[in-house]
Amino acid sequence: MKHFFLSPWCRYSLAVVLTASMVASCSKSDEGSDAPATGKATPYVTRVLDFRPAVGQFVNQLPEYEAGDTQETMNRKALEAIGNNNRGMISLGGFGGYVVVGFDHTIENRAGLCDFRVLGNAFYANGQSEYGSSEPGVIEVARDLNGNGRPDDDEWYEIAGSSYPEAAESWLAKASEAGNDVRTILGYEITYYRPATEPGAPTEEYIRWTDNQGQSGYRAMNSAHLQSYFPQWIDAAELTFRGTRLPQNGIDLSGAGNNYALYKFGYGYADNEPNNNDRSAIDIDWAVDAQGNPAGLTGVDFIRIHTGVNQENGWLGECSTEIMGVEDLHLLGVEIDSRTIKK
């Protein structure tokens, strides 16, 4: 059977589209990233507190980096893309890259209902409902308990999706047979190393990475994206990210590296299901603490999303979570029974 997939370039054209944190703390320079106050709560993102992508083919393009841009500038550009229902797109790059967003109100946790939805660009392959382009992002939430207007390190709780704390997907055996690493790893850490020079041409060995599992590899540069994949506004020789790493969900159906199917996860992740699918919605009651116990949050003020899979998928490039926004389902009047999502 022939399967249709969009190339990375087509995906980019359609867009015109820890826990995971750097070892360094979130940038404090988010002044100017707030949307103008309207006096009425909006269902959408109004603040981008930190945008830190890992390396990837859409980095420095979604949003576009220009010479002289700072962390504050890039936070603002990210907000312009995904804030206030603009439905633009930002890319989080490879594993660990993240964005932290805020709102002009607390998203309420209502019993038995999904509370918010993270918008991405996931889609099914032609005639399929189990795979297509699913590049899952792990979601964390925080409540501003001390009222300082920022998420503190001890306020984050992870949304326990279908593969938390252990992998539990229907396609795991198939992925394992294909040679994928199908473990969920809590506390995964990866470091990317800035290349000495930019090749400006396709290469399989572009940006080197190492992880805390004794593994290493490279991010490849493809022919569709020849700009630097290393975030240019960050002045560092290395970038380190930590967070939950999900099973590798890309399976080459052709056996020749040219027909990768990215299988969807059951529930609980960003950029995993099409935005109009109820299974893309999130229940705050799924949040757990570092020991895996229910967080018991009455609401959330901040959401952090990081790319959850570390995998290269042939000509599709690295698995990279893309984000188009976040919606408060209650303010939109959308009711989704969360019990039906986990069945």
Coordinates of C-alpha atoms in Angstrom, one line a residue, residues 27 29-33 69-77 233:
S27 CA 15.5 33.2 31.1
S29 CA 14.2 38.4 30.2
D30 CA 10.6 38.0 29.2
E31 CA 9.6 41.6 29.6
G32 CA 7.6 42.7 26.6
S33 CA 6.2 39.2 26.1
D69 CA 17.8 39.0 18.3
T70 CA 18.0 38.3 22.0
Q71 CA 16.1 35.8 24.2
E72 CA 13.6 38.6 24.9
T73 CA 13.1 39.2 21.2
M74 CA 12.6 35.5 20.5
N75 CA 10.1 35.2 23.3
R76 CA 8.2 38.0 21.8
K77 CA 8.3 36.5 18.3
W233 CA 20.4 33.8 19.9

